[in-house]
């Protein structure tokens, strides 16, 4: 468990919890660990190297084992990445030549000849029936022997591991950071919070736990330990019941509730009773989840506990035996009657709902007086609105131009995206400007006032993570809408998957689009070479894991966009396989090396989501000729089988157009607000660092920063979003 927690801390913070152990001479083992880390693009900070050197050799060796495992897993280097074409990217054949070779080999195979001839007579041949198609024809060791060593280059990634506090302190800090997050967490972060809650749920708590899903996971642990539950809405109890059944605490997917023990049933019903007794109006939250409440009632048996009559009211509302009108429903009735004043009066008691309804209210307002009333109401309640909602509304207003007819892109919390025409009338400039100024002033008031703000300009175009699915877990992953430069001559994508129980075929492809989003060409198993690149070959079964690669020479790529995608051709989906991840590497043209070289990995993200087509990010060539990555984290529904780049290119282009056209709020926005109140603002692009505490915004924590500095990197960017 200790090593698991230490690995979790490394993943989240790039800090190694200070190992506990006897003093000794661990210098040699520490240098060996540093060398091993450098071979995969990590290194020990000077402070961490010195600390390890003073520990016993055994302690350092034990620390090295779990540290290397954590780092290599983060990179995707914990598995063997073999390729179909052993010499890839050299000697990749033309697609038709390769297929003809597979047919010739099948005809030479006594067991496959008859079936192949029968197919050829029909004029249709299934490649998957050919014995040499889709399966590795050499071992991993034989593939390695065919490649030269990687030549080190100045552009290779080097990530520094810093010395952390004790494991207990680092675990507590990680728990408080995740539990107190002002934005919803992704699936992996919620799993980490569940683990951390085992150690922290009954200890120090953050000032607030604003995300209800987090509260459910913490309450699950508190319930098991006999501590008081953190409940203030009836939906808190429903989410807790979902957690107890290993269901979806976000309430997006239905949960099959398990039979609950009598003590658990009593705890849930008592909690419900307290919430409703304190505020009967909270019964209005029940209809939004009527069906889950009815199913939960079958497990809780509220009729057996007459001492908690208010809990029974929850289930009466769910069954329709008792009426509880929601605030949203009452406001909707007002708007249906064009009673703007009545809607504003109702929504003023729920500032977050009022802000989310601003666009609708302004569109429904017919007179200037009504529009002024809407803006005035927003100005009054702004101090009571969460920072995340303020930022979301600010981004929304920025993208609400006067012109209509544009396309709207919707992305749900699981990364499922769809596009529709925008037929809304505009939000007029005067109201947009007043509301924007209100939000800016309120956020400026809430942001910390740094004495010295130190900014790495590389972080300024990173989008703010306003939702848990704006990003995925992994290395070098940025939130949806972020833009990052691409420096290198060779761009190489990779995908790895390992099936759980069924034969599963993932296909890595790259779609090339012109400036008008029309299709130029693609690389895939149906087009192995061309457009300045090569595909490593199609693997169709992954019982022991499989990898596919695409190699591109950026100066030879045509068009304006490169859109890598992973298609589920057959078998298990992204949420069903044992493991799957995507990433990309950047290399200089002369570096050579293996198909997968961890030092050159710039990004590796888990593939876990709905649908059968994954779109992690896209690359766009600017007017200056330089390439930049635009982060997507999207999933298309696709078809149950046989997904191909040829079949989804129109959908991909439509989605990409909407994402590229949208302006996302980035770190630059909050940095500008913070700079207004900072005593000193420094743009840092390397070199010496201030010898005083600073507030540092950057992609990675630089070595030598004052220990009392506040550091914000993409790993804890959510901490920058005001409560």
PDB file of N, CA, C and O in Angstrom, residues 58-122:
ATOM      1  N   UNK A  58      20.031  -0.361   0.839  1.00  0.00           N
ATOM      2  CA  UNK A  58      18.802  -1.137   0.726  1.00  0.00           C
ATOM      3  C   UNK A  58      17.571  -0.257   0.576  1.00  0.00           C
ATOM      4  O   UNK A  58      16.658  -0.561  -0.195  1.00  0.00           O
ATOM      5  N   UNK A  59      17.546   0.840   1.347  1.00  0.00           N
ATOM      6  CA  UNK A  59      16.412   1.763   1.257  1.00  0.00           C
ATOM      7  C   UNK A  59      16.326   2.379  -0.133  1.00  0.00           C
ATOM      8  O   UNK A  59      15.247   2.494  -0.724  1.00  0.00           O
ATOM      9  N   UNK A  60      17.481   2.764  -0.683  1.00  0.00           N
ATOM     10  CA  UNK A  60      17.500   3.390  -2.010  1.00  0.00           C
ATOM     11  C   UNK A  60      17.081   2.386  -3.079  1.00  0.00           C
ATOM     12  O   UNK A  60      16.318   2.712  -4.000  1.00  0.00           O
ATOM     13  N   UNK A  61      17.563   1.160  -2.970  1.00  0.00           N
ATOM     14  CA  UNK A  61      17.202   0.137  -3.958  1.00  0.00           C
ATOM     15  C   UNK A  61      15.697  -0.123  -3.930  1.00  0.00           C
ATOM     16  O   UNK A  61      15.041  -0.244  -4.983  1.00  0.00           O
ATOM     17  N   UNK A  62      15.130  -0.216  -2.733  1.00  0.00           N
ATOM     18  CA  UNK A  62      13.688  -0.421  -2.610  1.00  0.00           C
ATOM     19  C   UNK A  62      12.925   0.760  -3.200  1.00  0.00           C
ATOM     20  O   UNK A  62      11.928   0.586  -3.913  1.00  0.00           O
ATOM     21  N   UNK A  63      13.403   1.970  -2.919  1.00  0.00           N
ATOM     22  CA  UNK A  63      12.770   3.177  -3.470  1.00  0.00           C
ATOM     23  C   UNK A  63      12.874   3.195  -4.987  1.00  0.00           C
ATOM     24  O   UNK A  63      11.924   3.565  -5.691  1.00  0.00           O
ATOM     25  N   UNK A  64      14.021   2.784  -5.501  1.00  0.00           N
ATOM     26  CA  UNK A  64      14.242   2.808  -6.952  1.00  0.00           C
ATOM     27  C   UNK A  64      13.256   1.905  -7.674  1.00  0.00           C
ATOM     28  O   UNK A  64      12.745   2.252  -8.751  1.00  0.00           O
ATOM     29  N   UNK A  65      12.960   0.746  -7.105  1.00  0.00           N
ATOM     30  CA  UNK A  65      12.100  -0.225  -7.788  1.00  0.00           C
ATOM     31  C   UNK A  65      10.715   0.360  -8.038  1.00  0.00           C
ATOM     32  O   UNK A  65      10.211   0.329  -9.173  1.00  0.00           O
ATOM     33  N   UNK A  66      10.086   0.912  -7.005  1.00  0.00           N
ATOM     34  CA  UNK A  66       8.719   1.412  -7.215  1.00  0.00           C
ATOM     35  C   UNK A  66       8.721   2.753  -7.948  1.00  0.00           C
ATOM     36  O   UNK A  66       7.766   3.074  -8.667  1.00  0.00           O
ATOM     37  N   UNK A  67       9.795   3.536  -7.804  1.00  0.00           N
ATOM     38  CA  UNK A  67       9.859   4.811  -8.525  1.00  0.00           C
ATOM     39  C   UNK A  67       9.981   4.584 -10.021  1.00  0.00           C
ATOM     40  O   UNK A  67       9.280   5.209 -10.833  1.00  0.00           O
ATOM     41  N   UNK A  68      10.873   3.671 -10.415  1.00  0.00           N
ATOM     42  CA  UNK A  68      11.024   3.363 -11.841  1.00  0.00           C
ATOM     43  C   UNK A  68       9.742   2.784 -12.420  1.00  0.00           C
ATOM     44  O   UNK A  68       9.345   3.116 -13.546  1.00  0.00           O
ATOM     45  N   UNK A  69       9.075   1.928 -11.658  1.00  0.00           N
ATOM     46  CA  UNK A  69       7.826   1.347 -12.154  1.00  0.00           C
ATOM     47  C   UNK A  69       6.780   2.437 -12.361  1.00  0.00           C
ATOM     48  O   UNK A  69       6.072   2.454 -13.388  1.00  0.00           O
ATOM     49  N   UNK A  70       6.670   3.360 -11.412  1.00  0.00           N
ATOM     50  CA  UNK A  70       5.684   4.443 -11.530  1.00  0.00           C
ATOM     51  C   UNK A  70       5.976   5.316 -12.740  1.00  0.00           C
ATOM     52  O   UNK A  70       5.069   5.689 -13.495  1.00  0.00           O
ATOM     53  N   UNK A  71       7.251   5.647 -12.958  1.00  0.00           N
ATOM     54  CA  UNK A  71       7.634   6.516 -14.064  1.00  0.00           C
ATOM     55  C   UNK A  71       7.418   5.810 -15.399  1.00  0.00           C
ATOM     56  O   UNK A  71       6.884   6.390 -16.355  1.00  0.00           O
ATOM     57  N   UNK A  72       7.844   4.557 -15.489  1.00  0.00           N
ATOM     58  CA  UNK A  72       7.705   3.840 -16.756  1.00  0.00           C
ATOM     59  C   UNK A  72       6.230   3.612 -17.100  1.00  0.00           C
ATOM     60  O   UNK A  72       5.848   3.670 -18.274  1.00  0.00           O
ATOM     61  N   UNK A  73       5.395   3.365 -16.105  1.00  0.00           N
ATOM     62  CA  UNK A  73       3.963   3.220 -16.357  1.00  0.00           C
ATOM     63  C   UNK A  73       3.381   4.533 -16.853  1.00  0.00           C
ATOM     64  O   UNK A  73       2.538   4.554 -17.760  1.00  0.00           O
ATOM     65  N   UNK A  74       3.833   5.625 -16.273  1.00  0.00           N
ATOM     66  CA  UNK A  74       3.339   6.947 -16.692  1.00  0.00           C
ATOM     67  C   UNK A  74       3.690   7.231 -18.147  1.00  0.00           C
ATOM     68  O   UNK A  74       2.945   7.888 -18.872  1.00  0.00           O
ATOM     69  N   UNK A  75       4.819   6.713 -18.602  1.00  0.00           N
ATOM     70  CA  UNK A  75       5.274   6.923 -19.969  1.00  0.00           C
ATOM     71  C   UNK A  75       4.678   5.932 -20.953  1.00  0.00           C
ATOM     72  O   UNK A  75       4.701   6.167 -22.173  1.00  0.00           O
ATOM     73  N   UNK A  76       4.199   4.798 -20.462  1.00  0.00           N
ATOM     74  CA  UNK A  76       3.802   3.715 -21.351  1.00  0.00           C
ATOM     75  C   UNK A  76       4.943   2.776 -21.655  1.00  0.00           C
ATOM     76  O   UNK A  76       4.850   1.943 -22.572  1.00  0.00           O
ATOM     77  N   UNK A  77       6.036   2.857 -20.882  1.00  0.00           N
ATOM     78  CA  UNK A  77       7.218   2.037 -21.120  1.00  0.00           C
ATOM     79  C   UNK A  77       7.211   0.762 -20.273  1.00  0.00           C
ATOM     80  O   UNK A  77       8.190   0.034 -20.242  1.00  0.00           O
ATOM     81  N   UNK A  78       6.110   0.489 -19.603  1.00  0.00           N
ATOM     82  CA  UNK A  78       6.019  -0.709 -18.758  1.00  0.00           C
ATOM     83  C   UNK A  78       5.605  -1.938 -19.559  1.00  0.00           C
ATOM     84  O   UNK A  78       5.521  -3.035 -19.002  1.00  0.00           O
ATOM     85  N   UNK A  79       5.336  -1.751 -20.852  1.00  0.00           N
ATOM     86  CA  UNK A  79       4.945  -2.863 -21.722  1.00  0.00           C
ATOM     87  C   UNK A  79       5.910  -2.928 -22.904  1.00  0.00           C
ATOM     88  O   UNK A  79       6.654  -1.986 -23.171  1.00  0.00           O
ATOM     89  N   UNK A  80       5.893  -4.045 -23.614  1.00  0.00           N
ATOM     90  CA  UNK A  80       6.744  -4.203 -24.789  1.00  0.00           C
ATOM     91  C   UNK A  80       5.990  -3.733 -26.032  1.00  0.00           C
ATOM     92  O   UNK A  80       4.902  -4.225 -26.339  1.00  0.00           O
ATOM     93  N   UNK A  81       6.578  -2.774 -26.741  1.00  0.00           N
ATOM     94  CA  UNK A  81       5.952  -2.228 -27.943  1.00  0.00           C
ATOM     95  C   UNK A  81       6.592  -2.868 -29.173  1.00  0.00           C
ATOM     96  O   UNK A  81       7.626  -2.404 -29.668  1.00  0.00           O
ATOM     97  N   UNK A  82       5.988  -3.929 -29.664  1.00  0.00           N
ATOM     98  CA  UNK A  82       6.455  -4.572 -30.879  1.00  0.00           C
ATOM     99  C   UNK A  82       5.732  -3.950 -32.082  1.00  0.00           C
ATOM    100  O   UNK A  82       4.729  -3.247 -31.914  1.00  0.00           O
ATOM    101  N   UNK A  83       6.240  -4.203 -33.293  1.00  0.00           N
ATOM    102  CA  UNK A  83       5.608  -3.703 -34.514  1.00  0.00           C
ATOM    103  C   UNK A  83       5.481  -4.844 -35.517  1.00  0.00           C
ATOM    104  O   UNK A  83       6.247  -5.808 -35.481  1.00  0.00           O
ATOM    105  N   UNK A  84       4.517  -4.724 -36.421  1.00  0.00           N
ATOM    106  CA  UNK A  84       4.334  -5.768 -37.429  1.00  0.00           C
ATOM    107  C   UNK A  84       5.521  -5.807 -38.383  1.00  0.00           C
ATOM    108  O   UNK A  84       6.087  -6.867 -38.645  1.00  0.00           O
ATOM    109  N   UNK A  85       5.907  -4.632 -38.925  1.00  0.00           N
ATOM    110  CA  UNK A  85       7.061  -4.554 -39.813  1.00  0.00           C
ATOM    111  C   UNK A  85       8.305  -4.322 -38.956  1.00  0.00           C
ATOM    112  O   UNK A  85       8.468  -3.247 -38.372  1.00  0.00           O
ATOM    113  N   UNK A  86       9.156  -5.301 -38.891  1.00  0.00           N
ATOM    114  CA  UNK A  86      10.262  -5.314 -37.928  1.00  0.00           C
ATOM    115  C   UNK A  86      11.156  -4.094 -38.044  1.00  0.00           C
ATOM    116  O   UNK A  86      11.652  -3.582 -37.034  1.00  0.00           O
ATOM    117  N   UNK A  87      11.390  -3.581 -39.277  1.00  0.00           N
ATOM    118  CA  UNK A  87      12.324  -2.481 -39.487  1.00  0.00           C
ATOM    119  C   UNK A  87      11.661  -1.109 -39.419  1.00  0.00           C
ATOM    120  O   UNK A  87      12.310  -0.106 -39.696  1.00  0.00           O
ATOM    121  N   UNK A  88      10.367  -1.055 -39.096  1.00  0.00           N
ATOM    122  CA  UNK A  88       9.638   0.213 -39.087  1.00  0.00           C
ATOM    123  C   UNK A  88      10.457   1.321 -38.418  1.00  0.00           C
ATOM    124  O   UNK A  88      11.040   1.097 -37.356  1.00  0.00           O
ATOM    125  N   UNK A  89      10.494   2.539 -39.018  1.00  0.00           N
ATOM    126  CA  UNK A  89       9.746   2.995 -40.199  1.00  0.00           C
ATOM    127  C   UNK A  89      10.427   2.703 -41.541  1.00  0.00           C
ATOM    128  O   UNK A  89       9.931   3.148 -42.582  1.00  0.00           O
ATOM    129  N   UNK A  90      11.545   1.992 -41.514  1.00  0.00           N
ATOM    130  CA  UNK A  90      12.207   1.639 -42.776  1.00  0.00           C
ATOM    131  C   UNK A  90      11.523   0.423 -43.398  1.00  0.00           C
ATOM    132  O   UNK A  90      10.959  -0.434 -42.700  1.00  0.00           O
ATOM    133  N   UNK A  91      11.598   0.332 -44.699  1.00  0.00           N
ATOM    134  CA  UNK A  91      11.167  -0.839 -45.467  1.00  0.00           C
ATOM    135  C   UNK A  91       9.694  -1.189 -45.282  1.00  0.00           C
ATOM    136  O   UNK A  91       9.322  -2.371 -45.337  1.00  0.00           O
ATOM    137  N   UNK A  92       8.852  -0.192 -45.018  1.00  0.00           N
ATOM    138  CA  UNK A  92       7.411  -0.463 -44.983  1.00  0.00           C
ATOM    139  C   UNK A  92       6.925  -0.570 -46.425  1.00  0.00           C
ATOM    140  O   UNK A  92       7.131   0.346 -47.223  1.00  0.00           O
ATOM    141  N   UNK A  93       6.295  -1.674 -46.801  1.00  0.00           N
ATOM    142  CA  UNK A  93       5.908  -1.857 -48.207  1.00  0.00           C
ATOM    143  C   UNK A  93       4.681  -1.022 -48.577  1.00  0.00           C
ATOM    144  O   UNK A  93       3.927  -0.569 -47.704  1.00  0.00           O
ATOM    145  N   UNK A  94       4.473  -0.857 -49.859  1.00  0.00           N
ATOM    146  CA  UNK A  94       3.220  -0.279 -50.337  1.00  0.00           C
ATOM    147  C   UNK A  94       2.078  -1.214 -49.967  1.00  0.00           C
ATOM    148  O   UNK A  94       2.248  -2.437 -49.888  1.00  0.00           O
ATOM    149  N   UNK A  95       0.912  -0.652 -49.727  1.00  0.00           N
ATOM    150  CA  UNK A  95      -0.202  -1.438 -49.192  1.00  0.00           C
ATOM    151  C   UNK A  95      -0.569  -2.622 -50.085  1.00  0.00           C
ATOM    152  O   UNK A  95      -0.675  -3.766 -49.610  1.00  0.00           O
ATOM    153  N   UNK A  96      -0.744  -2.378 -51.380  1.00  0.00           N
ATOM    154  CA  UNK A  96      -1.149  -3.470 -52.273  1.00  0.00           C
ATOM    155  C   UNK A  96      -0.063  -4.531 -52.386  1.00  0.00           C
ATOM    156  O   UNK A  96      -0.363  -5.730 -52.457  1.00  0.00           O
ATOM    157  N   UNK A  97       1.195  -4.090 -52.399  1.00  0.00           N
ATOM    158  CA  UNK A  97       2.290  -5.061 -52.436  1.00  0.00           C
ATOM    159  C   UNK A  97       2.260  -5.954 -51.204  1.00  0.00           C
ATOM    160  O   UNK A  97       2.479  -7.174 -51.286  1.00  0.00           O
ATOM    161  N   UNK A  98       1.990  -5.352 -50.059  1.00  0.00           N
ATOM    162  CA  UNK A  98       1.940  -6.124 -48.812  1.00  0.00           C
ATOM    163  C   UNK A  98       0.781  -7.115 -48.838  1.00  0.00           C
ATOM    164  O   UNK A  98       0.923  -8.289 -48.460  1.00  0.00           O
ATOM    165  N   UNK A  99      -0.374  -6.673 -49.291  1.00  0.00           N
ATOM    166  CA  UNK A  99      -1.521  -7.579 -49.353  1.00  0.00           C
ATOM    167  C   UNK A  99      -1.253  -8.744 -50.313  1.00  0.00           C
ATOM    168  O   UNK A  99      -1.610  -9.889 -50.027  1.00  0.00           O
ATOM    169  N   UNK A 100      -0.629  -8.439 -51.443  1.00  0.00           N
ATOM    170  CA  UNK A 100      -0.310  -9.507 -52.397  1.00  0.00           C
ATOM    171  C   UNK A 100       0.674 -10.503 -51.798  1.00  0.00           C
ATOM    172  O   UNK A 100       0.579 -11.713 -52.022  1.00  0.00           O
ATOM    173  N   UNK A 101       1.602 -10.000 -50.979  1.00  0.00           N
ATOM    174  CA  UNK A 101       2.556 -10.887 -50.312  1.00  0.00           C
ATOM    175  C   UNK A 101       1.822 -11.821 -49.344  1.00  0.00           C
ATOM    176  O   UNK A 101       2.113 -13.026 -49.288  1.00  0.00           O
ATOM    177  N   UNK A 102       0.860 -11.270 -48.592  1.00  0.00           N
ATOM    178  CA  UNK A 102       0.093 -12.101 -47.653  1.00  0.00           C
ATOM    179  C   UNK A 102      -0.713 -13.164 -48.399  1.00  0.00           C
ATOM    180  O   UNK A 102      -0.843 -14.310 -47.934  1.00  0.00           O
ATOM    181  N   UNK A 103      -1.264 -12.797 -49.560  1.00  0.00           N
ATOM    182  CA  UNK A 103      -2.022 -13.763 -50.356  1.00  0.00           C
ATOM    183  C   UNK A 103      -1.100 -14.874 -50.863  1.00  0.00           C
ATOM    184  O   UNK A 103      -1.434 -16.068 -50.809  1.00  0.00           O
ATOM    185  N   UNK A 104       0.092 -14.471 -51.365  1.00  0.00           N
ATOM    186  CA  UNK A 104       1.043 -15.471 -51.862  1.00  0.00           C
ATOM    187  C   UNK A 104       1.450 -16.433 -50.755  1.00  0.00           C
ATOM    188  O   UNK A 104       1.560 -17.656 -50.971  1.00  0.00           O
ATOM    189  N   UNK A 105       1.661 -15.924 -49.544  1.00  0.00           N
ATOM    190  CA  UNK A 105       2.040 -16.777 -48.414  1.00  0.00           C
ATOM    191  C   UNK A 105       0.889 -17.710 -48.035  1.00  0.00           C
ATOM    192  O   UNK A 105       1.111 -18.858 -47.630  1.00  0.00           O
ATOM    193  N   UNK A 106      -0.355 -17.211 -48.147  1.00  0.00           N
ATOM    194  CA  UNK A 106      -1.504 -18.066 -47.849  1.00  0.00           C
ATOM    195  C   UNK A 106      -1.629 -19.188 -48.870  1.00  0.00           C
ATOM    196  O   UNK A 106      -1.956 -20.343 -48.530  1.00  0.00           O
ATOM    197  N   UNK A 107      -1.350 -18.873 -50.141  1.00  0.00           N
ATOM    198  CA  UNK A 107      -1.435 -19.900 -51.177  1.00  0.00           C
ATOM    199  C   UNK A 107      -0.333 -20.947 -51.035  1.00  0.00           C
ATOM    200  O   UNK A 107      -0.490 -22.090 -51.471  1.00  0.00           O
ATOM    201  N   UNK A 108       0.776 -20.543 -50.395  1.00  0.00           N
ATOM    202  CA  UNK A 108       1.871 -21.494 -50.164  1.00  0.00           C
ATOM    203  C   UNK A 108       1.665 -22.323 -48.900  1.00  0.00           C
ATOM    204  O   UNK A 108       2.433 -23.243 -48.630  1.00  0.00           O
ATOM    205  N   UNK A 109       0.620 -21.989 -48.135  1.00  0.00           N
ATOM    206  CA  UNK A 109       0.328 -22.678 -46.878  1.00  0.00           C
ATOM    207  C   UNK A 109      -0.726 -23.748 -47.150  1.00  0.00           C
ATOM    208  O   UNK A 109      -1.844 -23.447 -47.584  1.00  0.00           O
ATOM    209  N   UNK A 110      -0.379 -25.002 -46.894  1.00  0.00           N
ATOM    210  CA  UNK A 110      -1.291 -26.103 -47.204  1.00  0.00           C
ATOM    211  C   UNK A 110      -2.633 -25.969 -46.487  1.00  0.00           C
ATOM    212  O   UNK A 110      -3.677 -26.365 -47.018  1.00  0.00           O
ATOM    213  N   UNK A 111      -2.614 -25.419 -45.278  1.00  0.00           N
ATOM    214  CA  UNK A 111      -3.857 -25.336 -44.503  1.00  0.00           C
ATOM    215  C   UNK A 111      -4.737 -24.174 -44.936  1.00  0.00           C
ATOM    216  O   UNK A 111      -5.936 -24.173 -44.659  1.00  0.00           O
ATOM    217  N   UNK A 112      -4.159 -23.156 -45.583  1.00  0.00           N
ATOM    218  CA  UNK A 112      -4.930 -21.962 -45.945  1.00  0.00           C
ATOM    219  C   UNK A 112      -5.229 -21.871 -47.430  1.00  0.00           C
ATOM    220  O   UNK A 112      -6.046 -21.046 -47.848  1.00  0.00           O
ATOM    221  N   UNK A 113      -4.582 -22.719 -48.251  1.00  0.00           N
ATOM    222  CA  UNK A 113      -4.673 -22.555 -49.706  1.00  0.00           C
ATOM    223  C   UNK A 113      -6.107 -22.676 -50.210  1.00  0.00           C
ATOM    224  O   UNK A 113      -6.595 -21.823 -50.965  1.00  0.00           O
ATOM    225  N   UNK A 114      -6.810 -23.710 -49.807  1.00  0.00           N
ATOM    226  CA  UNK A 114      -8.149 -23.961 -50.356  1.00  0.00           C
ATOM    227  C   UNK A 114      -9.107 -22.817 -50.027  1.00  0.00           C
ATOM    228  O   UNK A 114      -9.852 -22.335 -50.894  1.00  0.00           O
ATOM    229  N   UNK A 115      -9.089 -22.391 -48.782  1.00  0.00           N
ATOM    230  CA  UNK A 115      -9.985 -21.308 -48.389  1.00  0.00           C
ATOM    231  C   UNK A 115      -9.668 -20.007 -49.103  1.00  0.00           C
ATOM    232  O   UNK A 115     -10.570 -19.254 -49.490  1.00  0.00           O
ATOM    233  N   UNK A 116      -8.384 -19.738 -49.299  1.00  0.00           N
ATOM    234  CA  UNK A 116      -7.986 -18.513 -49.984  1.00  0.00           C
ATOM    235  C   UNK A 116      -8.415 -18.549 -51.448  1.00  0.00           C
ATOM    236  O   UNK A 116      -8.932 -17.562 -51.994  1.00  0.00           O
ATOM    237  N   UNK A 117      -8.202 -19.687 -52.107  1.00  0.00           N
ATOM    238  CA  UNK A 117      -8.622 -19.813 -53.507  1.00  0.00           C
ATOM    239  C   UNK A 117     -10.129 -19.645 -53.650  1.00  0.00           C
ATOM    240  O   UNK A 117     -10.613 -19.005 -54.601  1.00  0.00           O
ATOM    241  N   UNK A 118     -10.875 -20.206 -52.714  1.00  0.00           N
ATOM    242  CA  UNK A 118     -12.334 -20.084 -52.774  1.00  0.00           C
ATOM    243  C   UNK A 118     -12.755 -18.620 -52.669  1.00  0.00           C
ATOM    244  O   UNK A 118     -13.662 -18.166 -53.387  1.00  0.00           O
ATOM    245  N   UNK A 119     -12.112 -17.877 -51.811  1.00  0.00           N
ATOM    246  CA  UNK A 119     -12.437 -16.457 -51.692  1.00  0.00           C
ATOM    247  C   UNK A 119     -12.045 -15.696 -52.949  1.00  0.00           C
ATOM    248  O   UNK A 119     -12.784 -14.822 -53.421  1.00  0.00           O
ATOM    249  N   UNK A 120     -10.875 -15.995 -53.493  1.00  0.00           N
ATOM    250  CA  UNK A 120     -10.414 -15.286 -54.692  1.00  0.00           C
ATOM    251  C   UNK A 120     -11.379 -15.507 -55.857  1.00  0.00           C
ATOM    252  O   UNK A 120     -11.594 -14.610 -56.685  1.00  0.00           O
ATOM    253  N   UNK A 121     -11.993 -16.695 -55.937  1.00  0.00           N
ATOM    254  CA  UNK A 121     -12.934 -16.959 -57.032  1.00  0.00           C
ATOM    255  C   UNK A 121     -14.176 -16.073 -56.927  1.00  0.00           C
ATOM    256  O   UNK A 121     -14.803 -15.756 -57.944  1.00  0.00           O
ATOM    257  N   UNK A 122     -14.531 -15.673 -55.713  1.00  0.00           N
ATOM    258  CA  UNK A 122     -15.707 -14.807 -55.541  1.00  0.00           C
ATOM    259  C   UNK A 122     -15.382 -13.349 -55.818  1.00  0.00           C
ATOM    260  O   UNK A 122     -16.296 -12.528 -55.953  1.00  0.00           O
TER     261      UNK A 122
END
